[in-house]
Coordinates of C-alpha atoms in Angstrom, one line a residue:
M1 CA 11.7 17.0 4.5
A2 CA 13.1 13.7 3.3
N3 CA 14.6 13.1 6.8
S4 CA 11.2 13.5 8.3
Y5 CA 10.2 10.4 6.5
E6 CA 13.4 8.6 6.9
D7 CA 13.0 9.3 10.6
R8 CA 9.5 7.6 10.5
V9 CA 11.0 4.7 8.7
L10 CA 14.0 4.2 11.0
R11 CA 11.9 4.9 13.9
V12 CA 9.6 1.8 12.8
L13 CA 12.6 -0.4 12.1
A14 CA 13.9 0.2 15.4
Y15 CA 10.5 -0.5 17.0
I16 CA 10.5 -3.8 15.2
H17 CA 13.9 -4.6 16.3
D18 CA 13.1 -3.8 19.9
H19 CA 9.7 -5.7 20.1
P20 CA 10.1 -8.7 17.9
A21 CA 7.3 -10.5 20.0
G22 CA 4.9 -7.4 20.1
D23 CA 2.1 -6.4 18.0
L24 CA 3.7 -5.6 14.6
S25 CA 0.6 -5.1 12.7
L26 CA 0.3 -2.6 9.9
D27 CA -2.0 -0.5 12.0
A28 CA 0.4 -0.7 15.0
L29 CA 3.4 0.3 13.0
A30 CA 1.4 3.3 11.3
D31 CA 0.9 4.3 15.0
V32 CA 4.5 4.2 15.6
A33 CA 5.1 6.1 12.5
A34 CA 2.5 8.6 13.4
M35 CA 1.0 8.4 9.8
S36 CA -2.3 7.4 8.4
R37 CA -2.9 3.6 8.2
F38 CA -4.1 4.3 4.5
H39 CA -0.8 5.5 3.3
W40 CA 1.9 4.4 5.7
H41 CA 2.4 1.2 4.0
R42 CA 3.0 2.8 0.6
V43 CA 5.5 5.0 2.2
F44 CA 7.4 2.4 3.9
R45 CA 7.4 0.2 0.7
A46 CA 8.4 3.0 -1.3
I47 CA 11.3 4.2 0.7
T48 CA 12.8 0.6 1.9
G49 CA 12.0 -1.5 -1.1
E50 CA 10.1 -4.1 1.1
T51 CA 6.6 -4.2 2.7
C52 CA 6.0 -3.8 6.4
A53 CA 5.3 -7.7 6.6
Q54 CA 8.5 -8.5 4.7
A55 CA 10.5 -6.2 7.2
V56 CA 8.8 -7.7 10.1
R57 CA 9.7 -11.2 9.0
R58 CA 13.2 -10.4 8.2
I59 CA 14.1 -8.7 11.4
R60 CA 12.4 -11.2 13.6
L61 CA 14.2 -14.1 11.8
H62 CA 17.5 -12.1 11.9
R63 CA 17.0 -11.7 15.7
A64 CA 16.3 -15.5 15.9
A65 CA 19.3 -16.1 13.9
C66 CA 21.7 -14.3 16.2
W67 CA 20.3 -15.9 19.4
L68 CA 20.7 -19.3 17.8
V69 CA 24.5 -18.6 17.2
Q70 CA 25.1 -16.4 20.2
T71 CA 23.1 -18.0 23.0
D72 CA 22.2 -21.4 24.1
R73 CA 18.4 -20.4 24.6
P74 CA 16.2 -23.4 23.8
V75 CA 14.9 -23.0 20.0
A76 CA 11.2 -23.0 21.4
G77 CA 12.1 -20.1 23.5
I78 CA 13.5 -18.2 20.7
A79 CA 10.6 -18.8 18.6
T80 CA 8.3 -17.4 21.2
A81 CA 10.6 -14.4 21.9
V82 CA 10.5 -13.3 18.2
G83 CA 6.7 -13.6 18.0
Y84 CA 6.0 -16.9 16.4
P85 CA 3.1 -18.6 18.0
N86 CA 4.8 -22.3 17.9
L87 CA 7.9 -24.1 16.9
N88 CA 6.6 -25.4 13.8
S89 CA 5.5 -22.1 12.3
F90 CA 9.0 -20.6 13.4
A91 CA 11.0 -23.5 12.0
R92 CA 9.1 -23.4 8.7
A93 CA 9.6 -19.6 8.2
F94 CA 13.2 -19.9 9.3
S95 CA 13.8 -22.8 6.8
Q96 CA 12.3 -20.8 4.1
A97 CA 14.5 -17.8 4.7
Y98 CA 17.9 -19.4 5.4
G99 CA 17.5 -22.6 3.6
I100 CA 18.2 -24.8 6.5
S101 CA 16.5 -25.7 9.9
P102 CA 17.2 -23.5 13.0
G103 CA 19.1 -26.5 14.5
T104 CA 21.3 -26.9 11.6
Y105 CA 21.9 -23.0 11.4
R106 CA 22.9 -23.0 15.1
R107 CA 25.5 -25.8 14.5
S108 CA 26.8 -23.9 11.6
G109 CA 27.9 -21.0 13.8
R110 CA 27.2 -18.4 11.1
W111 CA 25.1 -15.3 11.1
L112 CA 23.7 -12.5 8.7
L113 CA 23.8 -8.7 9.0
V114 CA 20.7 -6.7 8.5
N115 CA 21.2 -3.8 6.2
P116 CA 18.1 -1.9 5.2
H117 CA 18.6 0.4 2.1
L118 CA 16.5 3.5 1.8
K119 CA 15.3 4.2 -1.8
I120 CA 14.1 7.6 -1.8
G121 CA 14.2 9.2 -5.2
D122 CA 15.0 5.8 -6.8
Y123 CA 11.8 5.6 -8.9
P124 CA 10.8 6.9 -12.5
M125 CA 9.5 10.5 -12.2
H126 CA 5.9 11.6 -12.9
P127 CA 4.5 15.1 -12.7
V128 CA 2.8 15.9 -9.5
T129 CA 0.8 19.1 -8.5
T130 CA -1.0 20.1 -5.3
R131 CA -4.4 21.5 -5.7
T132 CA -7.8 21.9 -4.0
E133 CA -10.1 19.2 -5.1
P134 CA -13.8 19.5 -4.6
A135 CA -15.9 17.3 -2.5
R136 CA -17.4 14.5 -4.6
R137 CA -20.3 12.1 -4.3
I138 CA -19.4 8.8 -5.8
V139 CA -21.8 6.0 -7.0
A140 CA -20.0 2.8 -7.4
L141 CA -19.9 -1.0 -7.5
P142 CA -17.7 -2.8 -4.9
H143 CA -14.8 -4.8 -6.2
K144 CA -13.0 -7.4 -4.1
G145 CA -10.0 -9.0 -5.2
N146 CA -7.0 -8.1 -7.6
Y147 CA -6.9 -4.6 -8.7
A148 CA -6.0 -5.7 -12.0
E149 CA -9.1 -7.4 -12.5
I150 CA -11.2 -4.3 -11.5
G151 CA -12.0 -3.7 -15.2
K152 CA -14.7 -6.2 -15.1
S153 CA -16.5 -4.2 -12.4
F154 CA -16.0 -0.9 -14.5
E155 CA -17.6 -2.7 -17.6
T156 CA -20.5 -3.7 -15.4
F157 CA -21.0 -0.2 -14.1
T158 CA -20.6 1.3 -17.8
A159 CA -23.2 -1.2 -18.9
I160 CA -25.8 -0.4 -15.9
C161 CA -25.2 3.4 -16.7
E162 CA -25.8 2.9 -20.5
S163 CA -28.9 0.9 -19.9
R164 CA -30.4 3.2 -17.3
D165 CA -29.2 6.4 -19.2
L166 CA -27.3 7.6 -16.2
W167 CA -24.5 9.5 -18.0
P168 CA -26.2 12.9 -17.9
Q169 CA -26.0 12.6 -14.0
L170 CA -22.4 11.6 -13.9
G171 CA -19.2 13.2 -13.7
P172 CA -15.7 11.9 -14.0
V173 CA -15.0 8.1 -13.9
V174 CA -13.4 7.3 -10.4
G175 CA -11.7 4.3 -8.9
V176 CA -11.3 4.2 -5.0
Y177 CA -8.7 1.8 -3.6
L178 CA -8.7 1.1 0.1
D179 CA -5.8 -1.5 0.5
S180 CA -2.3 -1.6 -0.7
P181 CA -1.5 -4.8 -2.9
D182 CA 1.9 -4.9 -1.2
D183 CA 0.4 -5.5 2.2
V184 CA -3.0 -7.2 1.8
A185 CA -3.8 -10.6 0.2
V186 CA -4.8 -10.3 -3.4
D187 CA -8.3 -12.0 -2.6
K188 CA -9.0 -9.4 0.1
L189 CA -8.2 -6.0 -1.7
R190 CA -11.2 -3.6 -1.4
S191 CA -12.0 -1.1 -4.2
F192 CA -14.8 0.6 -5.9
A193 CA -15.6 1.3 -9.5
G194 CA -17.8 4.2 -10.1
A195 CA -18.2 7.8 -11.0
Q196 CA -19.2 11.2 -9.6
F197 CA -22.9 11.4 -9.3
R198 CA -25.1 14.6 -9.5
G199 CA -28.5 12.8 -9.3
D200 CA -30.7 12.5 -6.2
N201 CA -31.3 8.8 -5.4
T202 CA -28.6 6.2 -5.4
P203 CA -29.1 3.9 -8.3
E204 CA -30.2 0.4 -7.4
G205 CA -27.3 -2.0 -6.8
M206 CA -24.7 0.7 -6.5
E207 CA -23.1 2.1 -3.1
D208 CA -22.8 5.7 -2.1
L209 CA -19.3 7.0 -1.4
N210 CA -18.1 10.5 -0.3
I211 CA -14.8 12.1 -1.1
T212 CA -14.4 15.1 1.1
G213 CA -12.1 17.0 -1.2
G214 CA -9.5 19.6 -0.1
K215 CA -5.9 19.8 -0.4
T216 CA -4.5 16.9 -2.8
A217 CA -1.6 15.8 -4.3
V218 CA -2.2 14.6 -7.9
L219 CA 0.1 12.6 -9.9
T220 CA -0.7 12.5 -13.7
Y221 CA 0.3 9.0 -15.1
K222 CA 0.3 8.5 -18.8
G223 CA 0.3 4.8 -20.0
P224 CA -1.4 1.5 -19.7
Y225 CA -3.2 0.8 -16.4
S226 CA -0.8 -2.0 -15.9
G227 CA 1.9 0.6 -15.0
I228 CA -0.1 2.4 -12.3
H229 CA 1.2 0.5 -9.4
A230 CA 4.7 1.6 -10.1
A231 CA 3.4 5.2 -10.3
Y232 CA 2.2 5.0 -6.7
H233 CA 5.8 4.2 -5.7
S234 CA 7.0 7.3 -7.4
L235 CA 4.3 9.3 -5.7
F236 CA 5.3 7.9 -2.3
G237 CA 9.0 7.4 -2.7
N238 CA 9.9 10.5 -4.8
W239 CA 7.5 13.3 -4.3
L240 CA 6.1 12.9 -0.8
P241 CA 9.3 12.6 1.2
E242 CA 10.6 16.0 -0.5
S243 CA 7.1 17.8 -0.5
G244 CA 6.8 18.8 3.2
E245 CA 3.3 17.4 3.1
E246 CA 1.4 14.9 5.3
P247 CA -1.2 12.4 3.8
A248 CA -4.7 12.7 5.3
D249 CA -6.4 9.8 6.8
Q250 CA -8.3 9.0 3.6
P251 CA -7.7 6.5 0.9
C252 CA -6.1 7.3 -2.6
Y253 CA -8.4 7.5 -5.5
E254 CA -7.9 7.6 -9.3
I255 CA -9.6 9.8 -11.9
Y256 CA -9.6 8.5 -15.4
L257 CA -9.2 11.3 -18.0
N258 CA -10.0 9.3 -21.1
D259 CA -11.9 6.0 -22.1
P260 CA -9.9 2.8 -22.7
R261 CA -12.6 1.7 -25.2
D262 CA -11.4 4.3 -27.7
T263 CA -7.8 5.3 -26.4
A264 CA -4.7 3.6 -27.1
P265 CA -2.9 2.1 -23.9
D266 CA -0.1 4.4 -24.1
E267 CA -2.2 7.4 -24.4
L268 CA -4.4 6.7 -21.3
L269 CA -4.3 9.5 -18.7
T270 CA -4.9 8.8 -14.9
E271 CA -4.7 11.2 -11.9
I272 CA -3.6 9.4 -9.0
C273 CA -5.0 11.6 -6.0
L274 CA -3.5 11.5 -2.6
P275 CA -5.6 13.6 0.0
L276 CA -3.4 15.8 2.3
K277 CA -3.7 17.3 5.6

């Protein structure tokens, strides 16, 4: 099944090469890969070692470099042909990538090859099981920004639950993460800090979320929360390509099995849950 995910990655890389001026947004490339937009970026990052945005930029600029050396097309025309809105933005991006301006590069007569390296199996292993998860109603506080700072939202959530004596109505503490930090600007990342809720009315100031449940891949990560990001690469780079499974069009979520307030960082247990079709 690894080849299936390799084929998707190679199909997307070929599409980028063939359509450098086209719509190469994350959603568009997820459609080319025939994968959920929630998970495609993680698969691509885990297998190639770079984000979709990095690959698009690299391939566009490589195509431009080839045309600069091999043709006499105007630089402005090359900029448009590789998807840059104007000459200034192209020249800036090109100079950042190659260390010299497009004109200087053209006069040098040299160009570089593209050589993507697939990285399947190149991440630390963590235990993964497949199980049927129940549907869950979650009440949570929204968090926008760096995932590493969601602890502040969890602290607020905990304090509210303590003050309102909500714990008897709550189940496991859960974090829901809608975006990938590899592909979305840190200040725009969207997530929720909350817990499963068994009560009736949504607590004031919180939001209702529904996790549909069903077939789910669950990676158990042991260690400090700072290492969870790398564990996602293991799930999408090691386990998924070999599993024969397909992610559902739903976000990942995390279940926290112990409390960081009374547990040493190295002993923290987190279940990373990937909904499957």
